[in-house]
XYZ file of C-alpha atoms in Angstrom:
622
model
C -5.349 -19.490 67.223
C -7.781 -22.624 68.183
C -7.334 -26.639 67.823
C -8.465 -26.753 63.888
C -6.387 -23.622 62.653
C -3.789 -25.393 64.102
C -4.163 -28.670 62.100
C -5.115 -27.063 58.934
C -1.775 -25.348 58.951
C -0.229 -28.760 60.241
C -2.183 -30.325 57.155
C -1.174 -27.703 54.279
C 2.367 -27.807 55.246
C 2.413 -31.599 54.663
C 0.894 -31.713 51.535
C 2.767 -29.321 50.225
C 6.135 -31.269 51.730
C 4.806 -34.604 50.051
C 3.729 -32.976 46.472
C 7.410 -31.539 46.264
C 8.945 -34.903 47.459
C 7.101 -36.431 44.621
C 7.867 -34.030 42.210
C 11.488 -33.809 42.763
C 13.681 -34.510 40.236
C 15.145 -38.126 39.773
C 19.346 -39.345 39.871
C 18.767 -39.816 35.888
C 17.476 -35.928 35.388
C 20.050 -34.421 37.963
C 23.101 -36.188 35.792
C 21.322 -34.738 33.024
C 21.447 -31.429 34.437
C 24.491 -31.242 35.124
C 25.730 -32.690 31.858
C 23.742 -29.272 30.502
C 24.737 -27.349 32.345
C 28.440 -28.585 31.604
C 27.207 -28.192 27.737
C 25.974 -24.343 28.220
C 29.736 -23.511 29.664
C 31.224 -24.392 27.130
C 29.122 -23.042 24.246
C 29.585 -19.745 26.588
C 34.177 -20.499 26.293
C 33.195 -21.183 22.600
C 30.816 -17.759 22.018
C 34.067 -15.715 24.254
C 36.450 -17.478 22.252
C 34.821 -16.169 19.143
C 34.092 -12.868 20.395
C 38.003 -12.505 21.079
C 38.969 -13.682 17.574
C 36.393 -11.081 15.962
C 37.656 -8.254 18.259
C 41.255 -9.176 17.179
C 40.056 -9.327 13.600
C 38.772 -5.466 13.748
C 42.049 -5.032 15.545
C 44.200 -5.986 12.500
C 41.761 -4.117 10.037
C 42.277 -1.209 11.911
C 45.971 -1.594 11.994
C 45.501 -2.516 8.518
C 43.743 0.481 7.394
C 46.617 2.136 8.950
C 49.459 0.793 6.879
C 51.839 3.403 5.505
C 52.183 0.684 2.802
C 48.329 0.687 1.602
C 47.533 2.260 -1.623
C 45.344 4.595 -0.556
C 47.020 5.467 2.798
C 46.932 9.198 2.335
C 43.546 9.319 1.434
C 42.217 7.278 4.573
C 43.515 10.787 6.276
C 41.867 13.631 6.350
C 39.191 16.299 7.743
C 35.532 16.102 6.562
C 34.189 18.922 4.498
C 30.587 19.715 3.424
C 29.898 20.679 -0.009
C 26.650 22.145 -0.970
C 24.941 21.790 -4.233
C 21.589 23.254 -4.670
C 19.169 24.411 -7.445
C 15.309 25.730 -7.016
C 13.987 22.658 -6.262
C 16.638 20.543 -4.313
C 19.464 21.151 -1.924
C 22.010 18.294 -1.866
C 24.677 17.817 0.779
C 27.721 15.757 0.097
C 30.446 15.142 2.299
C 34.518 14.598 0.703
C 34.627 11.683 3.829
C 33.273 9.091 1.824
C 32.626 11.067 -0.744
C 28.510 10.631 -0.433
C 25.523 12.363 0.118
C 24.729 13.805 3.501
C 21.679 15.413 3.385
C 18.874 15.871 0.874
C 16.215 18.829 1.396
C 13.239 19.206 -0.878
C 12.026 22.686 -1.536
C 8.800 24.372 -1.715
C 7.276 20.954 0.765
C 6.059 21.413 4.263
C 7.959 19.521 6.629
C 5.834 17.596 9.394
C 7.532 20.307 11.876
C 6.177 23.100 10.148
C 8.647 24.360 7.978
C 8.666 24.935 4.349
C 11.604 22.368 2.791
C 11.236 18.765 3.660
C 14.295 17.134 4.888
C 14.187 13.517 3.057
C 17.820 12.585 5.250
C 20.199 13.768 7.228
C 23.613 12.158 8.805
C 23.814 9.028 8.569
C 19.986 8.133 7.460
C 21.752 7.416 4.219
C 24.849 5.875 2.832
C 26.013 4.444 -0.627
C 29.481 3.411 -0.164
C 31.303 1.314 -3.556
C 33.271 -1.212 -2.403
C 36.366 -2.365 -4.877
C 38.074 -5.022 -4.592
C 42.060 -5.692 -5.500
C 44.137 -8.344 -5.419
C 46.089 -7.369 -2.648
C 43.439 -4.984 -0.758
C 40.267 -3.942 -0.875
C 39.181 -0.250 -1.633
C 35.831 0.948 0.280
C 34.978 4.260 -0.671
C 33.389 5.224 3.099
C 37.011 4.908 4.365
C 38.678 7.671 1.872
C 38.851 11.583 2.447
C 38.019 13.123 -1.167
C 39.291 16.363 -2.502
C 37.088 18.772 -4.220
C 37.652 20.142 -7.819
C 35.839 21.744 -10.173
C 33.071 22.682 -7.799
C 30.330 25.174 -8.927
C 26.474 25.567 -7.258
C 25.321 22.293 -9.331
C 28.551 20.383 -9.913
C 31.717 19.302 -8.444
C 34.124 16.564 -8.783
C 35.651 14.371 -5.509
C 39.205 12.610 -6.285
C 40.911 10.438 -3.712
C 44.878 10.020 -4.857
C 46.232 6.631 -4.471
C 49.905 6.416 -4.017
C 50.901 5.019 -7.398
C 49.908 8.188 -8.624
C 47.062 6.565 -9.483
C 43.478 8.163 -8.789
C 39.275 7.114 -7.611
C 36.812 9.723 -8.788
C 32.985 10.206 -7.952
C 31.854 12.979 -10.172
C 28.220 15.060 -9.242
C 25.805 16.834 -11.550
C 22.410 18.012 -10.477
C 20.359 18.605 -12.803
C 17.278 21.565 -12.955
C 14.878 19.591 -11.299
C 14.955 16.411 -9.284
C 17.587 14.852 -11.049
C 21.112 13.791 -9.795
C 23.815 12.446 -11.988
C 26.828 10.214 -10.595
C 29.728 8.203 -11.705
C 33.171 6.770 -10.523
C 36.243 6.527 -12.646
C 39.361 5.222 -11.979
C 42.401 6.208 -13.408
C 45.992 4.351 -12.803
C 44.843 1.478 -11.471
C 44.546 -1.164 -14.031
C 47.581 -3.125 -12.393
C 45.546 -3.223 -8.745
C 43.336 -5.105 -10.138
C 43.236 -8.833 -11.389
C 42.345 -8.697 -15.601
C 39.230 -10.482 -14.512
C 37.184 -8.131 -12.589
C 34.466 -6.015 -14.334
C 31.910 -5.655 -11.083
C 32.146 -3.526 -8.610
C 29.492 -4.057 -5.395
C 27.913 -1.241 -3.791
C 25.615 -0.966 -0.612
C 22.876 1.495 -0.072
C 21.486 1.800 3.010
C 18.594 4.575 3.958
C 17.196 5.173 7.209
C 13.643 6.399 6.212
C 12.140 9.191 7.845
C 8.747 9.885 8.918
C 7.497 12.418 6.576
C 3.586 12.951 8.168
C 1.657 12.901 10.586
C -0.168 9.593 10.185
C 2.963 7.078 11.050
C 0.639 3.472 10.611
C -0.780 5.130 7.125
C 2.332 6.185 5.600
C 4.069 2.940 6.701
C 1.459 1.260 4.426
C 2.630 3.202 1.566
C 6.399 2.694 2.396
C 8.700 -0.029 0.383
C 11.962 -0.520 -1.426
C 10.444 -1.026 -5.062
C 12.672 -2.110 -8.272
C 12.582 -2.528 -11.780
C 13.623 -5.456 -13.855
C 15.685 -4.796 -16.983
C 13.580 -6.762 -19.118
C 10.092 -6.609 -17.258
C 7.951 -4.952 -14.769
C 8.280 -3.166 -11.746
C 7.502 -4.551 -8.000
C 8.621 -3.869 -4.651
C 8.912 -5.737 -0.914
C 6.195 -6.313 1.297
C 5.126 -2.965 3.019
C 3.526 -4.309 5.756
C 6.140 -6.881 7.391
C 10.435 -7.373 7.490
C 11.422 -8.835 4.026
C 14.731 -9.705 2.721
C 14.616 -10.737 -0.940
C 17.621 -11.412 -3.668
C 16.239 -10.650 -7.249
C 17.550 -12.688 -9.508
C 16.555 -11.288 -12.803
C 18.914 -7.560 -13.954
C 17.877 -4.502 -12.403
C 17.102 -0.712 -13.908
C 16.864 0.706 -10.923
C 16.191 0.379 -7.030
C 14.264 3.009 -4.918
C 13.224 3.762 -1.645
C 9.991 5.133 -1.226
C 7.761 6.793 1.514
C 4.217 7.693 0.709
C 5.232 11.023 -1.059
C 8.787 11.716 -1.680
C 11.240 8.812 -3.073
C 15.047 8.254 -4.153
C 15.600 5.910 -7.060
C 19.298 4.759 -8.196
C 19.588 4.436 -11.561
C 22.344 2.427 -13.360
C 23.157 3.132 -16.806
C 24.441 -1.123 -16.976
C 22.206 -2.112 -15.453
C 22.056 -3.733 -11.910
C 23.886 -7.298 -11.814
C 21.672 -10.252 -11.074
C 21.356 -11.786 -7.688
C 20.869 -7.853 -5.751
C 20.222 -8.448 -2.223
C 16.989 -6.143 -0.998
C 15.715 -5.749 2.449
C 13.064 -3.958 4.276
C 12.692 -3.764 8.744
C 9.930 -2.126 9.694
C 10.883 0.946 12.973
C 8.532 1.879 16.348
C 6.426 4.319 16.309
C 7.439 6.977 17.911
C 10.932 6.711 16.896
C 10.825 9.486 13.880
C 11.592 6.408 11.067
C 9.496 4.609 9.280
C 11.479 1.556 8.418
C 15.508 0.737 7.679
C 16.054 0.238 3.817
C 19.481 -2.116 2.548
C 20.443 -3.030 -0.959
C 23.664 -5.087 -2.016
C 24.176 -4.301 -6.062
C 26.719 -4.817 -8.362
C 27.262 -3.189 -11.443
C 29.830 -2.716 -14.460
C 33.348 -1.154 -14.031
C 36.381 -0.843 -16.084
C 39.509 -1.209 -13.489
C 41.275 0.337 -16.874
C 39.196 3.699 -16.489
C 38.709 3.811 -20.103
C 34.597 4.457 -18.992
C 33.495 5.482 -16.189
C 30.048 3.116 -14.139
C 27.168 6.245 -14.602
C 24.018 6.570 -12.347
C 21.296 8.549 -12.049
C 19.521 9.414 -8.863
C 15.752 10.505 -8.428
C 15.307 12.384 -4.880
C 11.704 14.199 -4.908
C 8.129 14.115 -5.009
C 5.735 10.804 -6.011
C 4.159 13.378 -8.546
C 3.236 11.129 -11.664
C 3.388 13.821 -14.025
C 6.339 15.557 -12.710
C 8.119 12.017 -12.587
C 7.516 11.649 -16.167
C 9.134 15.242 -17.278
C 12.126 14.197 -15.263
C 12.276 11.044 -16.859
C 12.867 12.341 -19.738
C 16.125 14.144 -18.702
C 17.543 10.799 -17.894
C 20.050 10.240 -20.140
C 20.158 6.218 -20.341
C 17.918 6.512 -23.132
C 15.920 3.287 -21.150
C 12.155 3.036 -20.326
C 12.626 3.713 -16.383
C 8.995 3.945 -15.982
C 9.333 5.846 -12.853
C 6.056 6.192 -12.823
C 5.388 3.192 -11.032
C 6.281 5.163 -7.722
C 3.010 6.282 -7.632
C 0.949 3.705 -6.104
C -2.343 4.186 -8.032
C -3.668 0.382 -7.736
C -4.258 -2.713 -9.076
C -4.010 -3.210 -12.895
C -7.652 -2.347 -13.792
C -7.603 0.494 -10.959
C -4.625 1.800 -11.960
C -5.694 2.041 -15.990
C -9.174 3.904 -14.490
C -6.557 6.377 -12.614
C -4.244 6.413 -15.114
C -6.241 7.247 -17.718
C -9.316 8.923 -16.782
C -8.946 10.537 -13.112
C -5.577 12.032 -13.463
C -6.873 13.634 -16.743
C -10.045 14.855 -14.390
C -7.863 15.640 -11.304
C -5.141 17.512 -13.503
C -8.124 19.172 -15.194
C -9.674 20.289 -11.957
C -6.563 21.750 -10.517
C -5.913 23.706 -13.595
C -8.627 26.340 -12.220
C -6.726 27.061 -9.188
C -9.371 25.267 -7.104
C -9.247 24.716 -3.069
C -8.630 20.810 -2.912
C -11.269 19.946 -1.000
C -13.202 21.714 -3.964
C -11.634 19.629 -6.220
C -12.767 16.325 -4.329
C -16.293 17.530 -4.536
C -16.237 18.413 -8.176
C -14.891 14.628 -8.666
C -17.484 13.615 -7.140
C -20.293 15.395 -9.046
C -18.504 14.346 -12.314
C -18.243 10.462 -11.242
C -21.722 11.016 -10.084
C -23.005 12.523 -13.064
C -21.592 9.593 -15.262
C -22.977 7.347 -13.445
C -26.175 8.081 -13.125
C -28.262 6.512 -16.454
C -26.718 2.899 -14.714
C -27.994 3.920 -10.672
C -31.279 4.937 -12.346
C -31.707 2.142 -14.398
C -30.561 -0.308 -11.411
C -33.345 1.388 -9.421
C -36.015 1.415 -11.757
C -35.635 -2.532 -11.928
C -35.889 -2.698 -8.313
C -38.779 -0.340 -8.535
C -39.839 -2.635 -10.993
C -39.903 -5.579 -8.807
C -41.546 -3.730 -5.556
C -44.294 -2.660 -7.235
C -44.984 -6.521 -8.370
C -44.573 -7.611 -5.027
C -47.911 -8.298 -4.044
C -48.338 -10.129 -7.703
C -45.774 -12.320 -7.425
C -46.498 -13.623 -4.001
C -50.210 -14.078 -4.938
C -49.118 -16.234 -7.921
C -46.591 -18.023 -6.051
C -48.703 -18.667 -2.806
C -49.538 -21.942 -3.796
C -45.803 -23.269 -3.273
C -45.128 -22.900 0.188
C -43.723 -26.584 0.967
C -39.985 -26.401 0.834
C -40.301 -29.132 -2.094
C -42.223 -27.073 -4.192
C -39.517 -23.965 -4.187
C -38.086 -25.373 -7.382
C -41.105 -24.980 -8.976
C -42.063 -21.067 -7.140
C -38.747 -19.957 -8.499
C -39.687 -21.343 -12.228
C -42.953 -19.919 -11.875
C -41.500 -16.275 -10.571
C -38.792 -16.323 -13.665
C -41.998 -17.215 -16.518
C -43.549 -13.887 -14.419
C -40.839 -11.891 -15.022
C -40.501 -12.985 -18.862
C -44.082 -12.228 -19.032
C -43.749 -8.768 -17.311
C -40.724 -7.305 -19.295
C -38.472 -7.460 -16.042
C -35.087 -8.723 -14.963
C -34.010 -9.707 -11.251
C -30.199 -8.953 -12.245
C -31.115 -5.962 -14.677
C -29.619 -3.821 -11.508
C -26.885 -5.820 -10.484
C -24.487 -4.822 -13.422
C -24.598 -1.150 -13.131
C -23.611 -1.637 -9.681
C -20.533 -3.704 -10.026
C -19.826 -0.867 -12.917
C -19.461 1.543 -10.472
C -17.601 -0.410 -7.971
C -14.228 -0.277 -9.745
C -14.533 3.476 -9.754
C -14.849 3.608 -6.070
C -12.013 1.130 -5.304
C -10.109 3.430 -7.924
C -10.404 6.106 -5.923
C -9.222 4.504 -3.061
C -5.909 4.417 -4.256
C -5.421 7.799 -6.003
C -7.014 9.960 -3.210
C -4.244 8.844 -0.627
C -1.578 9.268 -2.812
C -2.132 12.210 -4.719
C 0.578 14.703 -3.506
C -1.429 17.602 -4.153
C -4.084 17.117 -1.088
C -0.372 17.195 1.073
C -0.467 20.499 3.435
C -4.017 21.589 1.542
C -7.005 22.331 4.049
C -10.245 22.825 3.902
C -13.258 23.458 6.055
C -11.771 21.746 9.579
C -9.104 19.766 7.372
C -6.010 21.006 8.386
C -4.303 18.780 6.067
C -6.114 16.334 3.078
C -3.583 13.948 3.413
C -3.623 12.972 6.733
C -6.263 12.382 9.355
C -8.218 14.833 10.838
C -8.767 14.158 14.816
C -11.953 15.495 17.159
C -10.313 13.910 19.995
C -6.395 12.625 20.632
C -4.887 10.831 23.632
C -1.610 9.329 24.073
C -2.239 5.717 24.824
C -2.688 3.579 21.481
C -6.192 1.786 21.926
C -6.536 -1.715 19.650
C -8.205 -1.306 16.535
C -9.144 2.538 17.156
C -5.681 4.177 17.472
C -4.956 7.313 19.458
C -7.337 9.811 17.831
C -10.706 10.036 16.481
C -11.156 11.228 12.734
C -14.261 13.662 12.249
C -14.726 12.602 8.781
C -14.493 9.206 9.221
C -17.274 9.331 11.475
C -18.839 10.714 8.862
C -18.273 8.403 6.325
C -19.756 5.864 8.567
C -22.753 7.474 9.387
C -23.332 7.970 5.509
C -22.471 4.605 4.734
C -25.370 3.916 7.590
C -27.660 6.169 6.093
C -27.291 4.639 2.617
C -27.207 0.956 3.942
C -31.108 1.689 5.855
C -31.982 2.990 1.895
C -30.957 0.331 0.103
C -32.082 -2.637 2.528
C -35.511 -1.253 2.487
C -35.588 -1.055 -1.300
C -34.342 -4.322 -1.253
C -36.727 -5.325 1.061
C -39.743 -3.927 -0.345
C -39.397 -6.238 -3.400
C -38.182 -9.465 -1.806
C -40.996 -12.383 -2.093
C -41.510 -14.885 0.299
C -38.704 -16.468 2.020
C -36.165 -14.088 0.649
C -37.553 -11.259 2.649
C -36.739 -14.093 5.764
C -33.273 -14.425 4.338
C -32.585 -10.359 4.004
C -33.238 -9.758 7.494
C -29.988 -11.536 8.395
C -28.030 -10.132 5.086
C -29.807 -6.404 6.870
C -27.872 -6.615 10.094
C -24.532 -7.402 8.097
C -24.767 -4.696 5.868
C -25.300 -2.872 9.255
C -22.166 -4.115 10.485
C -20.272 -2.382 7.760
C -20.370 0.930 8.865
C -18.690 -0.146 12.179
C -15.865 -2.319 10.316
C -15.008 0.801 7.818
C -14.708 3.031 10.896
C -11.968 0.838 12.665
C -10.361 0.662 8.963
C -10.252 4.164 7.897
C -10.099 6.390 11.434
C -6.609 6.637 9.962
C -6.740 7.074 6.477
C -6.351 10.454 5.394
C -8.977 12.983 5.511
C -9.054 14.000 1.805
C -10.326 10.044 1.300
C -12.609 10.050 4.002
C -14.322 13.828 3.167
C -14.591 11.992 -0.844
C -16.896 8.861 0.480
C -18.997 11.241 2.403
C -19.402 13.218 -0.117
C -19.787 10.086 -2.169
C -22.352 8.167 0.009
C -24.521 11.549 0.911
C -25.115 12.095 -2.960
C -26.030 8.039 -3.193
C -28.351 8.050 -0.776
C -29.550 11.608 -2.236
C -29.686 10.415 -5.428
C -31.596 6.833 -3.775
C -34.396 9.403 -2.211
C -34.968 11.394 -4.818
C -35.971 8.790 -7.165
C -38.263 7.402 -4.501
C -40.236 10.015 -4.449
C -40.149 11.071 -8.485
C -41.257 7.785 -9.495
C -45.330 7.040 -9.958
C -45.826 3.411 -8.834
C -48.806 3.512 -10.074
C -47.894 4.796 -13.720
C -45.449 2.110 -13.509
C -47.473 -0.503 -12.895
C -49.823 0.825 -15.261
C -46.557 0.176 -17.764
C -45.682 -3.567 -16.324
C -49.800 -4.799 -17.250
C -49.655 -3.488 -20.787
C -46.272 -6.014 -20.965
C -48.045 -8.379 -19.323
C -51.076 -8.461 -21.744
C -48.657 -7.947 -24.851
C -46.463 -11.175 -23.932
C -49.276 -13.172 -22.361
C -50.175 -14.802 -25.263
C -46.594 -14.382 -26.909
C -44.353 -15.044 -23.810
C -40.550 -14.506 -24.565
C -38.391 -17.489 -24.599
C -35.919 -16.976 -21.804
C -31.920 -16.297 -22.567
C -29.020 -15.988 -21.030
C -28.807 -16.133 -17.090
C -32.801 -16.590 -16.871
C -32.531 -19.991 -19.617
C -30.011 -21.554 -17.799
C -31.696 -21.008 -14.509
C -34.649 -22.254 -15.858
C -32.221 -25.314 -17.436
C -30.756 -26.201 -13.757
C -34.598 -26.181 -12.374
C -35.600 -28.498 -14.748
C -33.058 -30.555 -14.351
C -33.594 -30.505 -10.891
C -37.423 -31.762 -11.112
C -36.166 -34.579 -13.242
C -33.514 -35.488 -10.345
C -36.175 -35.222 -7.674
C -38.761 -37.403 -9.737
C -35.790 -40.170 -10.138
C -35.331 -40.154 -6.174
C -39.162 -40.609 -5.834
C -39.165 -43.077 -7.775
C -36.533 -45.426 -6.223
């Protein structure tokens, strides 16, 4: 080691000595450290103080619970049994600790293992415990051992005996189809109660289960939703942790998953002020998101009536929804419906009440799914196609007098005279028989439609399990490629027809830019160039949007876009530019000398312009 290794070393080591010197800490900040640190000890004596009382607190409950004395002491022991009730479509576990449901299976559904019933919970996913309360002791129905009665393959009654003699009851129906009905009685018990209470509070709790493959896509369509008594239905943000009290009565609460929901109905009604909330799981975990609701709702401590419910565990299948709606016996307007996520107001109408008629007519011929989608298409197509051709025959229209309008228009090229080009252009299209925005309407026609569609293909529980072609399943995505590390924005997998959705989207953006460019005059062709490479971009945004959307959506824009851009050709090359031309003179001539007074869009335009001029002469002027 030489002389000036030596005294840089010599020289680090005393800066570093002098920067901590002046850096340490002052008398002032070390007293008011260690006041701090005398503060954090004794929030720490405070949190173990408080963590004693609480464990003492469970302590006496437990001891509590244990009382020979209680009133339902010999009903807080007990063995749990498993009682099975069951019909073609649903199999319904129920267990007499607690007296609740244990496990739900759905028939005649593939499972995302494989198998042919679809397990909606199991365990303790799911728990609706009542909770009563007396004036001496409370009553929580989780805590009692039930005894059977009365049991059969779709009914069966669950009695906990108090030891007044007195008695709790939870009573079980299931209906044919996806329909269970519910109620608790009591029965001696008038004098355990105070002559004031009428409510009695429940919670429901469900641990929701991923049903498919695509966890981020089915978490979009998974939410607790309600109904108010007196109004509409909504439901908690899918996308982020929400806990909300409603204020306003409720008809029902449900928790839904993309495809299969259960809704609890109450015959009285929900009380105000319910307590919902919604926490989102990992991936990876096997649950989609934890689901809690605090309710209240009427009860006669006399037992003179019993508190009735109604609970929907099955399918999001509109039209199956609304047969078993009608088996409620409530006689209310659940509008169960509402499950079904198929849009926005004006989407939903379109789905409601034109492409669930199509869809249901589709299916009725026993058609492959993917077949289905196609025929959709065509039909959608079909109707659509007096408003593409007319949009295109104005922008044929306006390519063809192109070279026209910029010959008539040359003259005002000075950015002060653009007031008076676009005046000039609008008396040239009067003149001519043609409308810049004549295509524009047709368009946005069409655009509900495809937004429409957005909604219903993704839902629509009849594309669940269905394949076609390389679609193993409609409803899910359909991967060329998987790997287990999530990549930002992309995902784990690549979807074959969402690649193919952008590439038609690509195909039909380089159609329509060049029609659009072909009759562009002046500086608007300068301005579509940079309007070109964003409509170029869209491709690429739509593929990090929809590589995991579901397959069945993807496969109907392909199909969608490759017609378009069909449909965009074809009329290219069927229509004579020259014949058309020939057609746009003959206006000319006829209106030359009889030009149209403008209306509408065009006289207002031509109102502002004017206007304009008389602004610009003012500012001369001064």
């Amino acid at each position: 080691m030489n002389k000036d290794t030596i005294i840089g070393f010599v020289l680090i080591a005393l800066v570093l000595i002098g920067f901590s010197w002046w850096n340490r800490p002052s008398a002032e900040q070390i007293e008011a450290a260690k006041k701090q640190d005398s503060i954090a000890n004794v929030m720490k004596e405070k949190a173990q103080q408080q963590d004693s009382i609480q464990k003492a607190v469970a302590k006496n409950d437990t001891v509590a619970q244990a009382d020979t004395t209680a009133l339902f002491y010999a009903a807080q022991q007990g063995n749990s049994q498993l009682i099975t009730l069951k019909n073609s479509k649903l199999e319904l576990t129920l267990d007499t600790k607690g007296g609740t449901l244990k496990k739900a299976v759905i028939r005649n559904f593939k499972s995302i293992d494989g198998t042919n019933n679809v397990t909606l919970f199991d365990g303790d996913d799911q728990q609706l415990r009542f909770m009563l309360a007396g004036k001496q002791e409370n009553i929580i129905t989780s805590d009692l051992y039930f005894t059977p009665s009365e049991q059969t393959d779709t009914t069966v009654t669950l009695t906990a005996q108090a030891q007044n003699g007195g008695e709790l009851t939870l009573r079980y129906r299931l209906g044919k189809d996806y329909m269970l009905s519910m109620s608790l009685q009591s029965k001696g018990l008038a004098g355990f109660f105070s002559p004031s209470y009428k409510e009695v509070e429940m919670e429901w709790t469900d641990h929701c289960r991923q049903q498919e493959k695509g966890y981020s896509f089915e978490n979009r369509y998974t939410a607790v939703f309600y109904k108010e008594a007196n109004g509409g239905t909504d439901n908690l943000s899918e996308t982020s942790d929400k806990t909300e009290e409603i204020e306003e009565r409720l008809d029902w609460v449900a928790f839904r998953n993309q495809f299969f929901s259960i809704a609890l109905i109450s015959k009285d009604d929900f009380a105000e002020n319910a307590t919902l909330s919604s926490v989102q799981d990992k991936k990876g975990s096997g649950y989609l998101k934890q689901f809690d609701a605090k309710l209240k709702t009427a009860f006669d401590p006399t037992g003179a009536k019993s508190s009735d419910f109604e609970m929907y565990i099955g399918p999001n299948d509109f039209r199956l929804i609304q047969a078993v709606e009608q088996q409620s016996e409530f006689g209310k307007d659940l509008d169960l419906e509402q499950l079904v996520n198929l849009g926005w107001w004006l989407l939903r109408w379109i789905n409601r009440w034109f492409t669930l008629y199509v869809f249901d007519w589709l299916t009725g011929f026993g058609f492959n799914m993917g077949i289905v989608l196609i025929l959709i298409t065509l039909l959608l197509k079909g109707i659509t196609f007096p408003m593409v051709k007319k949009s295109y025959m104005s922008s044929a229209k306006m390519r063809v007098l192109k070279p026209k309008f910029e010959e008539a228009t040359k003259q005002y090229d000075k950015p002060e005279d653009q007031m008076k080009k676009q005046q000039e252009m609008m008396n040239l299209y009067s003149k001519y028989g043609v409308s810049p925005l004549s295509g524009c309407l047709p368009m946005l026609i069409q655009m509900p439609i495809w937004l429409a569609m957005f909604f219903f293909v993704p839902n629509a529980i009849q594309l669940r399990g269905q394949s076609f072609l390389w679609m193993n399943d409609l409803s899910t995505y359909d991967p060329i490629w998987e790997w287990s590390t999530n990549i930002w924005g992309i995902g784990d997998h690549l979807s074959l027809t969402c690649i193919l959705f952008c590439a038609a989207q690509l195909i039909y953006t380089w159609i329509s830019m060049r029609q659009q460019r072909d009759q562009m005059v002046g500086s608007q062709a300068d301005q579509m160039k940079v309007m070109q490479w964003m409509m170029y971009l869209m491709p690429l945004m739509f593929f990090f949007i929809f590589n995991d959307y579901s397959s069945g959506l993807n496969f109907y824009y392909f199909i969608s876009l490759f017609m378009s851009a069909a449909i965009m050709w074809t009329l290219r090359k069927t229509t004579d530019d020259e014949k058309l031309l020939a057609i746009l003179e003959a206006n000319y001539q006829a209106n030359k000398n009889n030009p149209k007074k403008a209306s509408g869009f065009a006289a207002r335009l031509e109102a502002m312009q004017k206007q304009a001029e008389e602004l610009q002469k003012q500012r001369n002027k001064r």
